[in-house]
Amino acid sequence: MGGTSEEQLSVVENLEDAGYLADSVETPESAMEICRKTRVDFILSALHSMEHFGLAGYRDIQELLPELRFILTVPQDRLSHLDFPGLNIAQVVPAPFLLRDLLKAVKRSSRSWKRYFRKLEPVSGRRPQC
């Protein structure tokens, strides 16, 4: 959650290219609807989204799915001021971030990422290393 529509689309596309099932939403309420319909390993959100919408919606999601983890992107200058009681923040990715750093955080936070990994055959004919 968070960022412009183009930024969200780019993150979703890059996660899908890496073999993850990903979706983009505008609000915690929209995320809650997805969480009710499908299994979600984590929610990626920008700090400014949490501040904009308030923590109540995020806490509602956490209450619905206590095992759910959040990956939070945070501007470098705000890293030392994080305090989100009641939320399972699994990873914090300093922003601006490189795609490889975001993918590392996603991989560490996804319980069953291999299950969703697409069985793509690279040009060399060898399977990707997981």
mmCIF file with all atom_site columns, N, CA and C in Angstrom, residues 54-112:
data_model
loop_
_atom_site.group_PDB
_atom_site.id
_atom_site.type_symbol
_atom_site.label_atom_id
_atom_site.label_alt_id
_atom_site.label_comp_id
_atom_site.label_asym_id
_atom_site.label_entity_id
_atom_site.label_seq_id
_atom_site.pdbx_PDB_ins_code
_atom_site.Cartn_x
_atom_site.Cartn_y
_atom_site.Cartn_z
_atom_site.occupancy
_atom_site.B_iso_or_equiv
_atom_site.pdbx_formal_charge
_atom_site.auth_seq_id
_atom_site.auth_comp_id
_atom_site.auth_asym_id
_atom_site.auth_atom_id
_atom_site.pdbx_PDB_model_num
ATOM 1   N N  . GLY A 1 54  ? -3.592 6.048   9.286  1.00 0.00 ? 54  GLY A N  1
ATOM 2   C CA . GLY A 1 54  ? -3.647 5.728   10.710 1.00 0.00 ? 54  GLY A CA 1
ATOM 3   C C  . GLY A 1 54  ? -3.454 4.227   10.920 1.00 0.00 ? 54  GLY A C  1
ATOM 4   N N  . LEU A 1 55  ? -3.128 3.867   12.132 1.00 0.00 ? 55  LEU A N  1
ATOM 5   C CA . LEU A 1 55  ? -2.811 2.472   12.415 1.00 0.00 ? 55  LEU A CA 1
ATOM 6   C C  . LEU A 1 55  ? -4.038 1.580   12.596 1.00 0.00 ? 55  LEU A C  1
ATOM 7   N N  . ALA A 1 56  ? -5.200 2.154   12.791 1.00 0.00 ? 56  ALA A N  1
ATOM 8   C CA . ALA A 1 56  ? -6.393 1.346   13.093 1.00 0.00 ? 56  ALA A CA 1
ATOM 9   C C  . ALA A 1 56  ? -6.677 0.310   12.022 1.00 0.00 ? 56  ALA A C  1
ATOM 10  N N  . GLY A 1 57  ? -6.642 0.693   10.765 1.00 0.00 ? 57  GLY A N  1
ATOM 11  C CA . GLY A 1 57  ? -6.915 -0.244  9.684  1.00 0.00 ? 57  GLY A CA 1
ATOM 12  C C  . GLY A 1 57  ? -5.882 -1.349  9.610  1.00 0.00 ? 57  GLY A C  1
ATOM 13  N N  . TYR A 1 58  ? -4.629 -0.994  9.861  1.00 0.00 ? 58  TYR A N  1
ATOM 14  C CA . TYR A 1 58  ? -3.560 -1.989  9.845  1.00 0.00 ? 58  TYR A CA 1
ATOM 15  C C  . TYR A 1 58  ? -3.719 -2.956  11.025 1.00 0.00 ? 58  TYR A C  1
ATOM 16  N N  . ARG A 1 59  ? -4.096 -2.418  12.169 1.00 0.00 ? 59  ARG A N  1
ATOM 17  C CA . ARG A 1 59  ? -4.338 -3.285  13.336 1.00 0.00 ? 59  ARG A CA 1
ATOM 18  C C  . ARG A 1 59  ? -5.524 -4.209  13.111 1.00 0.00 ? 59  ARG A C  1
ATOM 19  N N  . ASP A 1 60  ? -6.547 -3.747  12.420 1.00 0.00 ? 60  ASP A N  1
ATOM 20  C CA . ASP A 1 60  ? -7.688 -4.608  12.091 1.00 0.00 ? 60  ASP A CA 1
ATOM 21  C C  . ASP A 1 60  ? -7.236 -5.797  11.241 1.00 0.00 ? 60  ASP A C  1
ATOM 22  N N  . ILE A 1 61  ? -6.373 -5.532  10.281 1.00 0.00 ? 61  ILE A N  1
ATOM 23  C CA . ILE A 1 61  ? -5.836 -6.607  9.441  1.00 0.00 ? 61  ILE A CA 1
ATOM 24  C C  . ILE A 1 61  ? -5.038 -7.575  10.308 1.00 0.00 ? 61  ILE A C  1
ATOM 25  N N  . GLN A 1 62  ? -4.216 -7.041  11.197 1.00 0.00 ? 62  GLN A N  1
ATOM 26  C CA . GLN A 1 62  ? -3.389 -7.880  12.068 1.00 0.00 ? 62  GLN A CA 1
ATOM 27  C C  . GLN A 1 62  ? -4.256 -8.739  12.987 1.00 0.00 ? 62  GLN A C  1
ATOM 28  N N  . GLU A 1 63  ? -5.365 -8.192  13.464 1.00 0.00 ? 63  GLU A N  1
ATOM 29  C CA . GLU A 1 63  ? -6.277 -8.974  14.304 1.00 0.00 ? 63  GLU A CA 1
ATOM 30  C C  . GLU A 1 63  ? -6.942 -10.091 13.505 1.00 0.00 ? 63  GLU A C  1
ATOM 31  N N  . LEU A 1 64  ? -7.290 -9.820  12.259 1.00 0.00 ? 64  LEU A N  1
ATOM 32  C CA . LEU A 1 64  ? -7.887 -10.839 11.396 1.00 0.00 ? 64  LEU A CA 1
ATOM 33  C C  . LEU A 1 64  ? -6.895 -11.967 11.135 1.00 0.00 ? 64  LEU A C  1
ATOM 34  N N  . LEU A 1 65  ? -5.651 -11.599 10.892 1.00 0.00 ? 65  LEU A N  1
ATOM 35  C CA . LEU A 1 65  ? -4.592 -12.571 10.571 1.00 0.00 ? 65  LEU A CA 1
ATOM 36  C C  . LEU A 1 65  ? -3.377 -12.310 11.461 1.00 0.00 ? 65  LEU A C  1
ATOM 37  N N  . PRO A 1 66  ? -3.363 -12.829 12.670 1.00 0.00 ? 66  PRO A N  1
ATOM 38  C CA . PRO A 1 66  ? -2.273 -12.545 13.609 1.00 0.00 ? 66  PRO A CA 1
ATOM 39  C C  . PRO A 1 66  ? -0.890 -12.950 13.107 1.00 0.00 ? 66  PRO A C  1
ATOM 40  N N  . GLU A 1 67  ? -0.827 -13.963 12.231 1.00 0.00 ? 67  GLU A N  1
ATOM 41  C CA . GLU A 1 67  ? 0.470  -14.421 11.727 1.00 0.00 ? 67  GLU A CA 1
ATOM 42  C C  . GLU A 1 67  ? 0.990  -13.562 10.573 1.00 0.00 ? 67  GLU A C  1
ATOM 43  N N  . LEU A 1 68  ? 0.155  -12.691 10.047 1.00 0.00 ? 68  LEU A N  1
ATOM 44  C CA . LEU A 1 68  ? 0.536  -11.836 8.930  1.00 0.00 ? 68  LEU A CA 1
ATOM 45  C C  . LEU A 1 68  ? 1.668  -10.896 9.333  1.00 0.00 ? 68  LEU A C  1
ATOM 46  N N  . ARG A 1 69  ? 2.590  -10.718 8.413  1.00 0.00 ? 69  ARG A N  1
ATOM 47  C CA . ARG A 1 69  ? 3.714  -9.810  8.654  1.00 0.00 ? 69  ARG A CA 1
ATOM 48  C C  . ARG A 1 69  ? 3.654  -8.634  7.696  1.00 0.00 ? 69  ARG A C  1
ATOM 49  N N  . PHE A 1 70  ? 4.216  -7.528  8.151  1.00 0.00 ? 70  PHE A N  1
ATOM 50  C CA . PHE A 1 70  ? 4.288  -6.320  7.332  1.00 0.00 ? 70  PHE A CA 1
ATOM 51  C C  . PHE A 1 70  ? 5.736  -6.067  6.954  1.00 0.00 ? 70  PHE A C  1
ATOM 52  N N  . ILE A 1 71  ? 5.928  -5.617  5.724  1.00 0.00 ? 71  ILE A N  1
ATOM 53  C CA . ILE A 1 71  ? 7.217  -5.090  5.279  1.00 0.00 ? 71  ILE A CA 1
ATOM 54  C C  . ILE A 1 71  ? 6.977  -3.602  5.091  1.00 0.00 ? 71  ILE A C  1
ATOM 55  N N  . LEU A 1 72  ? 7.792  -2.815  5.729  1.00 0.00 ? 72  LEU A N  1
ATOM 56  C CA . LEU A 1 72  ? 7.592  -1.371  5.746  1.00 0.00 ? 72  LEU A CA 1
ATOM 57  C C  . LEU A 1 72  ? 8.748  -0.675  5.052  1.00 0.00 ? 72  LEU A C  1
ATOM 58  N N  . THR A 1 73  ? 8.434  0.208   4.092  1.00 0.00 ? 73  THR A N  1
ATOM 59  C CA . THR A 1 73  ? 9.473  1.040   3.491  1.00 0.00 ? 73  THR A CA 1
ATOM 60  C C  . THR A 1 73  ? 9.470  2.377   4.225  1.00 0.00 ? 73  THR A C  1
ATOM 61  N N  . VAL A 1 74  ? 10.659 2.796   4.621  1.00 0.00 ? 74  VAL A N  1
ATOM 62  C CA . VAL A 1 74  ? 10.797 3.954   5.507  1.00 0.00 ? 74  VAL A CA 1
ATOM 63  C C  . VAL A 1 74  ? 11.939 4.841   5.020  1.00 0.00 ? 74  VAL A C  1
ATOM 64  N N  . PRO A 1 75  ? 11.714 6.162   4.936  1.00 0.00 ? 75  PRO A N  1
ATOM 65  C CA . PRO A 1 75  ? 12.824 7.056   4.596  1.00 0.00 ? 75  PRO A CA 1
ATOM 66  C C  . PRO A 1 75  ? 13.969 6.894   5.606  1.00 0.00 ? 75  PRO A C  1
ATOM 67  N N  . GLN A 1 76  ? 15.184 6.970   5.103  1.00 0.00 ? 76  GLN A N  1
ATOM 68  C CA . GLN A 1 76  ? 16.375 6.781   5.938  1.00 0.00 ? 76  GLN A CA 1
ATOM 69  C C  . GLN A 1 76  ? 16.340 7.604   7.223  1.00 0.00 ? 76  GLN A C  1
ATOM 70  N N  . ASP A 1 77  ? 15.906 8.855   7.115  1.00 0.00 ? 77  ASP A N  1
ATOM 71  C CA . ASP A 1 77  ? 15.942 9.742   8.276  1.00 0.00 ? 77  ASP A CA 1
ATOM 72  C C  . ASP A 1 77  ? 14.881 9.407   9.325  1.00 0.00 ? 77  ASP A C  1
ATOM 73  N N  . ARG A 1 78  ? 13.994 8.481   9.039  1.00 0.00 ? 78  ARG A N  1
ATOM 74  C CA . ARG A 1 78  ? 12.924 8.119   9.991  1.00 0.00 ? 78  ARG A CA 1
ATOM 75  C C  . ARG A 1 78  ? 13.145 6.746   10.637 1.00 0.00 ? 78  ARG A C  1
ATOM 76  N N  . LEU A 1 79  ? 14.201 6.044   10.232 1.00 0.00 ? 79  LEU A N  1
ATOM 77  C CA . LEU A 1 79  ? 14.424 4.678   10.707 1.00 0.00 ? 79  LEU A CA 1
ATOM 78  C C  . LEU A 1 79  ? 14.492 4.563   12.226 1.00 0.00 ? 79  LEU A C  1
ATOM 79  N N  . SER A 1 80  ? 15.081 5.520   12.881 1.00 0.00 ? 80  SER A N  1
ATOM 80  C CA . SER A 1 80  ? 15.265 5.409   14.332 1.00 0.00 ? 80  SER A CA 1
ATOM 81  C C  . SER A 1 80  ? 14.018 5.802   15.116 1.00 0.00 ? 80  SER A C  1
ATOM 82  N N  . HIS A 1 81  ? 12.963 6.240   14.442 1.00 0.00 ? 81  HIS A N  1
ATOM 83  C CA . HIS A 1 81  ? 11.762 6.724   15.132 1.00 0.00 ? 81  HIS A CA 1
ATOM 84  C C  . HIS A 1 81  ? 10.547 5.821   14.931 1.00 0.00 ? 81  HIS A C  1
ATOM 85  N N  . LEU A 1 82  ? 10.773 4.555   14.638 1.00 0.00 ? 82  LEU A N  1
ATOM 86  C CA . LEU A 1 82  ? 9.654  3.653   14.355 1.00 0.00 ? 82  LEU A CA 1
ATOM 87  C C  . LEU A 1 82  ? 9.090  3.055   15.631 1.00 0.00 ? 82  LEU A C  1
ATOM 88  N N  . ASP A 1 83  ? 7.781  3.093   15.760 1.00 0.00 ? 83  ASP A N  1
ATOM 89  C CA . ASP A 1 83  ? 7.108  2.467   16.891 1.00 0.00 ? 83  ASP A CA 1
ATOM 90  C C  . ASP A 1 83  ? 5.672  2.172   16.475 1.00 0.00 ? 83  ASP A C  1
ATOM 91  N N  . PHE A 1 84  ? 5.402  0.901   16.221 1.00 0.00 ? 84  PHE A N  1
ATOM 92  C CA . PHE A 1 84  ? 4.077  0.484   15.787 1.00 0.00 ? 84  PHE A CA 1
ATOM 93  C C  . PHE A 1 84  ? 3.588  -0.661  16.667 1.00 0.00 ? 84  PHE A C  1
ATOM 94  N N  . PRO A 1 85  ? 3.183  -0.352  17.885 1.00 0.00 ? 85  PRO A N  1
ATOM 95  C CA . PRO A 1 85  ? 2.716  -1.425  18.771 1.00 0.00 ? 85  PRO A CA 1
ATOM 96  C C  . PRO A 1 85  ? 1.512  -2.144  18.180 1.00 0.00 ? 85  PRO A C  1
ATOM 97  N N  . GLY A 1 86  ? 1.528  -3.454  18.331 1.00 0.00 ? 86  GLY A N  1
ATOM 98  C CA . GLY A 1 86  ? 0.414  -4.252  17.837 1.00 0.00 ? 86  GLY A CA 1
ATOM 99  C C  . GLY A 1 86  ? 0.553  -4.711  16.403 1.00 0.00 ? 86  GLY A C  1
ATOM 100 N N  . LEU A 1 87  ? 1.618  -4.308  15.715 1.00 0.00 ? 87  LEU A N  1
ATOM 101 C CA . LEU A 1 87  ? 1.829  -4.742  14.334 1.00 0.00 ? 87  LEU A CA 1
ATOM 102 C C  . LEU A 1 87  ? 3.082  -5.599  14.257 1.00 0.00 ? 87  LEU A C  1
ATOM 103 N N  . ASN A 1 88  ? 3.000  -6.661  13.492 1.00 0.00 ? 88  ASN A N  1
ATOM 104 C CA . ASN A 1 88  ? 4.108  -7.568  13.294 1.00 0.00 ? 88  ASN A CA 1
ATOM 105 C C  . ASN A 1 88  ? 4.941  -7.059  12.108 1.00 0.00 ? 88  ASN A C  1
ATOM 106 N N  . ILE A 1 89  ? 5.869  -6.160  12.400 1.00 0.00 ? 89  ILE A N  1
ATOM 107 C CA . ILE A 1 89  ? 6.738  -5.608  11.351 1.00 0.00 ? 89  ILE A CA 1
ATOM 108 C C  . ILE A 1 89  ? 7.908  -6.579  11.188 1.00 0.00 ? 89  ILE A C  1
ATOM 109 N N  . ALA A 1 90  ? 7.907  -7.311  10.086 1.00 0.00 ? 90  ALA A N  1
ATOM 110 C CA . ALA A 1 90  ? 8.914  -8.342  9.852  1.00 0.00 ? 90  ALA A CA 1
ATOM 111 C C  . ALA A 1 90  ? 10.203 -7.754  9.276  1.00 0.00 ? 90  ALA A C  1
ATOM 112 N N  . GLN A 1 91  ? 10.057 -6.784  8.397  1.00 0.00 ? 91  GLN A N  1
ATOM 113 C CA . GLN A 1 91  ? 11.205 -6.199  7.717  1.00 0.00 ? 91  GLN A CA 1
ATOM 114 C C  . GLN A 1 91  ? 10.976 -4.702  7.546  1.00 0.00 ? 91  GLN A C  1
ATOM 115 N N  . VAL A 1 92  ? 12.070 -3.961  7.629  1.00 0.00 ? 92  VAL A N  1
ATOM 116 C CA . VAL A 1 92  ? 12.048 -2.537  7.321  1.00 0.00 ? 92  VAL A CA 1
ATOM 117 C C  . VAL A 1 92  ? 13.050 -2.321  6.194  1.00 0.00 ? 92  VAL A C  1
ATOM 118 N N  . VAL A 1 93  ? 12.578 -1.718  5.115  1.00 0.00 ? 93  VAL A N  1
ATOM 119 C CA . VAL A 1 93  ? 13.419 -1.461  3.955  1.00 0.00 ? 93  VAL A CA 1
ATOM 120 C C  . VAL A 1 93  ? 13.612 0.044   3.854  1.00 0.00 ? 93  VAL A C  1
ATOM 121 N N  . PRO A 1 94  ? 14.864 0.511   4.025  1.00 0.00 ? 94  PRO A N  1
ATOM 122 C CA . PRO A 1 94  ? 15.111 1.953   3.911  1.00 0.00 ? 94  PRO A CA 1
ATOM 123 C C  . PRO A 1 94  ? 14.775 2.455   2.509  1.00 0.00 ? 94  PRO A C  1
ATOM 124 N N  . ALA A 1 95  ? 14.100 3.597   2.451  1.00 0.00 ? 95  ALA A N  1
ATOM 125 C CA . ALA A 1 95  ? 13.718 4.204   1.173  1.00 0.00 ? 95  ALA A CA 1
ATOM 126 C C  . ALA A 1 95  ? 14.553 5.457   0.940  1.00 0.00 ? 95  ALA A C  1
ATOM 127 N N  . PRO A 1 96  ? 14.891 5.767   -0.286 1.00 0.00 ? 96  PRO A N  1
ATOM 128 C CA . PRO A 1 96  ? 14.574 4.998   -1.483 1.00 0.00 ? 96  PRO A CA 1
ATOM 129 C C  . PRO A 1 96  ? 15.322 3.661   -1.461 1.00 0.00 ? 96  PRO A C  1
ATOM 130 N N  . PHE A 1 97  ? 14.736 2.647   -2.090 1.00 0.00 ? 97  PHE A N  1
ATOM 131 C CA . PHE A 1 97  ? 15.321 1.310   -2.049 1.00 0.00 ? 97  PHE A CA 1
ATOM 132 C C  . PHE A 1 97  ? 15.604 0.809   -3.454 1.00 0.00 ? 97  PHE A C  1
ATOM 133 N N  . LEU A 1 98  ? 16.529 -0.131  -3.509 1.00 0.00 ? 98  LEU A N  1
ATOM 134 C CA . LEU A 1 98  ? 16.802 -0.826  -4.754 1.00 0.00 ? 98  LEU A CA 1
ATOM 135 C C  . LEU A 1 98  ? 15.895 -2.046  -4.805 1.00 0.00 ? 98  LEU A C  1
ATOM 136 N N  . LEU A 1 99  ? 15.518 -2.442  -5.989 1.00 0.00 ? 99  LEU A N  1
ATOM 137 C CA . LEU A 1 99  ? 14.644 -3.594  -6.152 1.00 0.00 ? 99  LEU A CA 1
ATOM 138 C C  . LEU A 1 99  ? 15.232 -4.821  -5.471 1.00 0.00 ? 99  LEU A C  1
ATOM 139 N N  . ARG A 1 100 ? 16.533 -5.030  -5.590 1.00 0.00 ? 100 ARG A N  1
ATOM 140 C CA . ARG A 1 100 ? 17.136 -6.227  -4.985 1.00 0.00 ? 100 ARG A CA 1
ATOM 141 C C  . ARG A 1 100 ? 16.986 -6.224  -3.468 1.00 0.00 ? 100 ARG A C  1
ATOM 142 N N  . ASP A 1 101 ? 17.017 -5.035  -2.837 1.00 0.00 ? 101 ASP A N  1
ATOM 143 C CA . ASP A 1 101 ? 16.828 -4.961  -1.386 1.00 0.00 ? 101 ASP A CA 1
ATOM 144 C C  . ASP A 1 101 ? 15.393 -5.288  -1.001 1.00 0.00 ? 101 ASP A C  1
ATOM 145 N N  . LEU A 1 102 ? 14.455 -4.816  -1.808 1.00 0.00 ? 102 LEU A N  1
ATOM 146 C CA . LEU A 1 102 ? 13.052 -5.127  -1.555 1.00 0.00 ? 102 LEU A CA 1
ATOM 147 C C  . LEU A 1 102 ? 12.805 -6.623  -1.730 1.00 0.00 ? 102 LEU A C  1
ATOM 148 N N  . LEU A 1 103 ? 13.362 -7.213  -2.775 1.00 0.00 ? 103 LEU A N  1
ATOM 149 C CA . LEU A 1 103 ? 13.173 -8.639  -3.011 1.00 0.00 ? 103 LEU A CA 1
ATOM 150 C C  . LEU A 1 103 ? 13.785 -9.486  -1.899 1.00 0.00 ? 103 LEU A C  1
ATOM 151 N N  . LYS A 1 104 ? 14.911 -9.058  -1.344 1.00 0.00 ? 104 LYS A N  1
ATOM 152 C CA . LYS A 1 104 ? 15.501 -9.778  -0.208 1.00 0.00 ? 104 LYS A CA 1
ATOM 153 C C  . LYS A 1 104 ? 14.555 -9.759  0.986  1.00 0.00 ? 104 LYS A C  1
ATOM 154 N N  . ALA A 1 105 ? 13.966 -8.604  1.258  1.00 0.00 ? 105 ALA A N  1
ATOM 155 C CA . ALA A 1 105 ? 13.026 -8.495  2.377  1.00 0.00 ? 105 ALA A CA 1
ATOM 156 C C  . ALA A 1 105 ? 11.799 -9.366  2.136  1.00 0.00 ? 105 ALA A C  1
ATOM 157 N N  . VAL A 1 106 ? 11.313 -9.377  0.917  1.00 0.00 ? 106 VAL A N  1
ATOM 158 C CA . VAL A 1 106 ? 10.150 -10.199 0.573  1.00 0.00 ? 106 VAL A CA 1
ATOM 159 C C  . VAL A 1 106 ? 10.489 -11.671 0.750  1.00 0.00 ? 106 VAL A C  1
ATOM 160 N N  . LYS A 1 107 ? 11.625 -12.075 0.251  1.00 0.00 ? 107 LYS A N  1
ATOM 161 C CA . LYS A 1 107 ? 12.028 -13.486 0.356  1.00 0.00 ? 107 LYS A CA 1
ATOM 162 C C  . LYS A 1 107 ? 12.146 -13.911 1.820  1.00 0.00 ? 107 LYS A C  1
ATOM 163 N N  . ARG A 1 108 ? 12.728 -13.056 2.648  1.00 0.00 ? 108 ARG A N  1
ATOM 164 C CA . ARG A 1 108 ? 12.870 -13.382 4.075  1.00 0.00 ? 108 ARG A CA 1
ATOM 165 C C  . ARG A 1 108 ? 11.524 -13.416 4.774  1.00 0.00 ? 108 ARG A C  1
ATOM 166 N N  . SER A 1 109 ? 10.547 -12.682 4.281  1.00 0.00 ? 109 SER A N  1
ATOM 167 C CA . SER A 1 109 ? 9.250  -12.571 4.962  1.00 0.00 ? 109 SER A CA 1
ATOM 168 C C  . SER A 1 109 ? 8.198  -13.543 4.450  1.00 0.00 ? 109 SER A C  1
ATOM 169 N N  . SER A 1 110 ? 8.437  -14.140 3.327  1.00 0.00 ? 110 SER A N  1
ATOM 170 C CA . SER A 1 110 ? 7.443  -15.022 2.727  1.00 0.00 ? 110 SER A CA 1
ATOM 171 C C  . SER A 1 110 ? 7.680  -16.451 3.190  1.00 0.00 ? 110 SER A C  1
ATOM 172 N N  . ARG A 1 111 ? 6.711  -17.009 3.905  1.00 0.00 ? 111 ARG A N  1
ATOM 173 C CA . ARG A 1 111 ? 6.840  -18.356 4.447  1.00 0.00 ? 111 ARG A CA 1
ATOM 174 C C  . ARG A 1 111 ? 6.990  -19.405 3.360  1.00 0.00 ? 111 ARG A C  1
ATOM 175 N N  . SER A 1 112 ? 6.250  -19.256 2.311  1.00 0.00 ? 112 SER A N  1
ATOM 176 C CA . SER A 1 112 ? 6.205  -20.320 1.305  1.00 0.00 ? 112 SER A CA 1
ATOM 177 C C  . SER A 1 112 ? 6.476  -19.786 -0.093 1.00 0.00 ? 112 SER A C  1
#
